[in-house]
Coordinates of C-alpha atoms in Angstrom, one line a residue:
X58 CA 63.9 -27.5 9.0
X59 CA 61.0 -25.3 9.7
X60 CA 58.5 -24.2 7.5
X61 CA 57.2 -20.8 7.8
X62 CA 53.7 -21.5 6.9
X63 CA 53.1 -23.9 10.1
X64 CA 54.1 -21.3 12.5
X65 CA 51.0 -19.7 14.4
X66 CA 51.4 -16.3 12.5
X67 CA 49.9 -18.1 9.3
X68 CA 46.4 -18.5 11.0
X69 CA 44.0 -16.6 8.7
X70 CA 43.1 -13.6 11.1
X71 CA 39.5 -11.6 9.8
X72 CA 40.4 -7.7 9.4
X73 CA 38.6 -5.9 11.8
X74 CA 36.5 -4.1 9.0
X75 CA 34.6 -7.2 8.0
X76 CA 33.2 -7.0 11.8
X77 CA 31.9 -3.5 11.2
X78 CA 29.1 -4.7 8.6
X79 CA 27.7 -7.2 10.8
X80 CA 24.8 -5.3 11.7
X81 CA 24.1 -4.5 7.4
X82 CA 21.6 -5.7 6.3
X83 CA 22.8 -8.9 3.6
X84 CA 22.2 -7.8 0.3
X85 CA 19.3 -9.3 -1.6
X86 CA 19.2 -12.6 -3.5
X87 CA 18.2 -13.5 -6.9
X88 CA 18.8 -11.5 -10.6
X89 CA 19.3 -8.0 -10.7
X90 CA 15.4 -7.7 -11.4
X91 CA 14.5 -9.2 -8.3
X92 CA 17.0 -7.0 -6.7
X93 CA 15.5 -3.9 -8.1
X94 CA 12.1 -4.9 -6.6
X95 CA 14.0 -5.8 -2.9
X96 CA 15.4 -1.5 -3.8
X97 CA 12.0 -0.2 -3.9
X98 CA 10.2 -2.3 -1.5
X99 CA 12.9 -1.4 1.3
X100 CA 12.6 2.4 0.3
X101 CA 8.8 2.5 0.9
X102 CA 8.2 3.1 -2.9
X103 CA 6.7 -0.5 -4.3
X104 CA 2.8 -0.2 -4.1
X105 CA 1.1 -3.4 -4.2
X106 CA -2.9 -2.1 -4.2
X107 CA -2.7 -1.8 -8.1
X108 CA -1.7 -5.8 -8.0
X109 CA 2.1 -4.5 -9.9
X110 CA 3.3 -7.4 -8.1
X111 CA 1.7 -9.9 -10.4
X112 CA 3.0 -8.1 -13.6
X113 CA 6.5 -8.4 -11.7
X114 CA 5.4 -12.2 -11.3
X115 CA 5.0 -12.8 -15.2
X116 CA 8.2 -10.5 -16.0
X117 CA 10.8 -13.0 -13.8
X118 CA 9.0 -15.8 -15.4
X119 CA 9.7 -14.7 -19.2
X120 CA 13.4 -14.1 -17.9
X121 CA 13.6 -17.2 -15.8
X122 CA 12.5 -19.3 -18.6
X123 CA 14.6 -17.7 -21.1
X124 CA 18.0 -18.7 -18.7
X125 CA 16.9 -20.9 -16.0
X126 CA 20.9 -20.7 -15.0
X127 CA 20.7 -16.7 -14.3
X128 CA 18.1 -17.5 -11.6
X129 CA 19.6 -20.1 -9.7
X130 CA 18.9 -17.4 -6.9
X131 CA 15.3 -16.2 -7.5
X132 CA 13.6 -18.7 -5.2
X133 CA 15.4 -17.1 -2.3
X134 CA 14.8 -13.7 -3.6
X135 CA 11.3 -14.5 -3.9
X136 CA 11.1 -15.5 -0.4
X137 CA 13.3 -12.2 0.8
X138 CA 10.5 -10.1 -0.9
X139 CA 7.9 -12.0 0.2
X140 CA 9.4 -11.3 3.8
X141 CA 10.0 -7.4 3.4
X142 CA 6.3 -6.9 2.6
X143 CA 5.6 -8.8 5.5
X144 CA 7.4 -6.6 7.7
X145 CA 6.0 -3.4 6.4
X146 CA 2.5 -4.3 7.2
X147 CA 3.0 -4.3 11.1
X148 CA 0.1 -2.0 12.2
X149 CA 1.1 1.3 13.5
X150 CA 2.8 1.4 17.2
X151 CA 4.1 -2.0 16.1
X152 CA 5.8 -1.0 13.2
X153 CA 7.3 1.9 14.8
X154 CA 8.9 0.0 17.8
X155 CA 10.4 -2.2 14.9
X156 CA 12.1 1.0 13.1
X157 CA 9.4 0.8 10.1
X158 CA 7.4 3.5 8.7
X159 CA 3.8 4.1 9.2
X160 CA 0.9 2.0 7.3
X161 CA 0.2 3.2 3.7
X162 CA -2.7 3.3 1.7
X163 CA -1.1 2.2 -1.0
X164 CA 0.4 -1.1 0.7
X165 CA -3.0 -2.9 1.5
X166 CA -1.9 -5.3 -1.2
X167 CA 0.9 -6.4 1.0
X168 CA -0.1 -9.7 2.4
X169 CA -1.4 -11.2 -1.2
X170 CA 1.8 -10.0 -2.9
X171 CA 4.1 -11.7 0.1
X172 CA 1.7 -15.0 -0.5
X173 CA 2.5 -14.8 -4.4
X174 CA 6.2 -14.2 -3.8
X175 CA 6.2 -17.3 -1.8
X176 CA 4.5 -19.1 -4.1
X177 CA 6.6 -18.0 -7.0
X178 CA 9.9 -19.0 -5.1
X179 CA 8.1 -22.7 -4.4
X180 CA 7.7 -22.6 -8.2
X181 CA 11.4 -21.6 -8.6
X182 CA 13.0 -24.0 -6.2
X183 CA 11.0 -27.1 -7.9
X184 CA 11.9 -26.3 -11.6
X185 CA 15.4 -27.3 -10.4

């Protein structure tokens, strides 16, 4: 007797449509704070010069601390943010070849707010 679940037409077969997002971005990592930052960062909105980045630092801490289980994670997020300042501070020509915007004022704080989001996500990953 055959069983209608070993015949070839059970093979799981992907819809096409979960091909089309391929080229999406993933979404961000990490709690829904961390998630807000990845928002602004990605729309050009997230200044770093005024050193926000370390008050965002000390905020994730209280929460993390407070539910260590919510930010299981937050070490990865860290490191995603970390990663999208890093590609916003391609110079000029650079940036533009890469599809991003133009160098800001307001965005020199860039590369010490990617090194503390990498060191924060360190921190993270070792407190489990």
């Amino acid at each position: 007797m055959s069983d209608s679940s070993d015949s070839e037409d059970s093979i799981y077969q992907p819809s096409p449509s979960s091909h089309s997002s391929a080229n999406a971005p993933p979404p961000p990592c990490g709690c829904a704070y961390l998630q807000a930052l990845h928002t602004r960062i990605r729309a050009g909105s997230y200044a770093t010069t005024g050193g926000d980045y370390l008050e965002a630092i000390f905020t994730h801490r209280e929460a993390f601390f407070a539910f260590p289980a919510g930010h299981r994670g937050c070490a990865v997020g860290f490191s995603e943010l970390a990663q999208d300042l890093e590609r916003r501070t391609l110079p000029g020509a650079q940036a533009q070849a890469q599809g991003q915007g133009q160098w800001r004022a307001d965005w020199d704080g860039d590369s010490e707010a990617a090194a503390a989001f990498r060191h924060e996500a360190w921190v993270i990953a070792n407190a489990f």
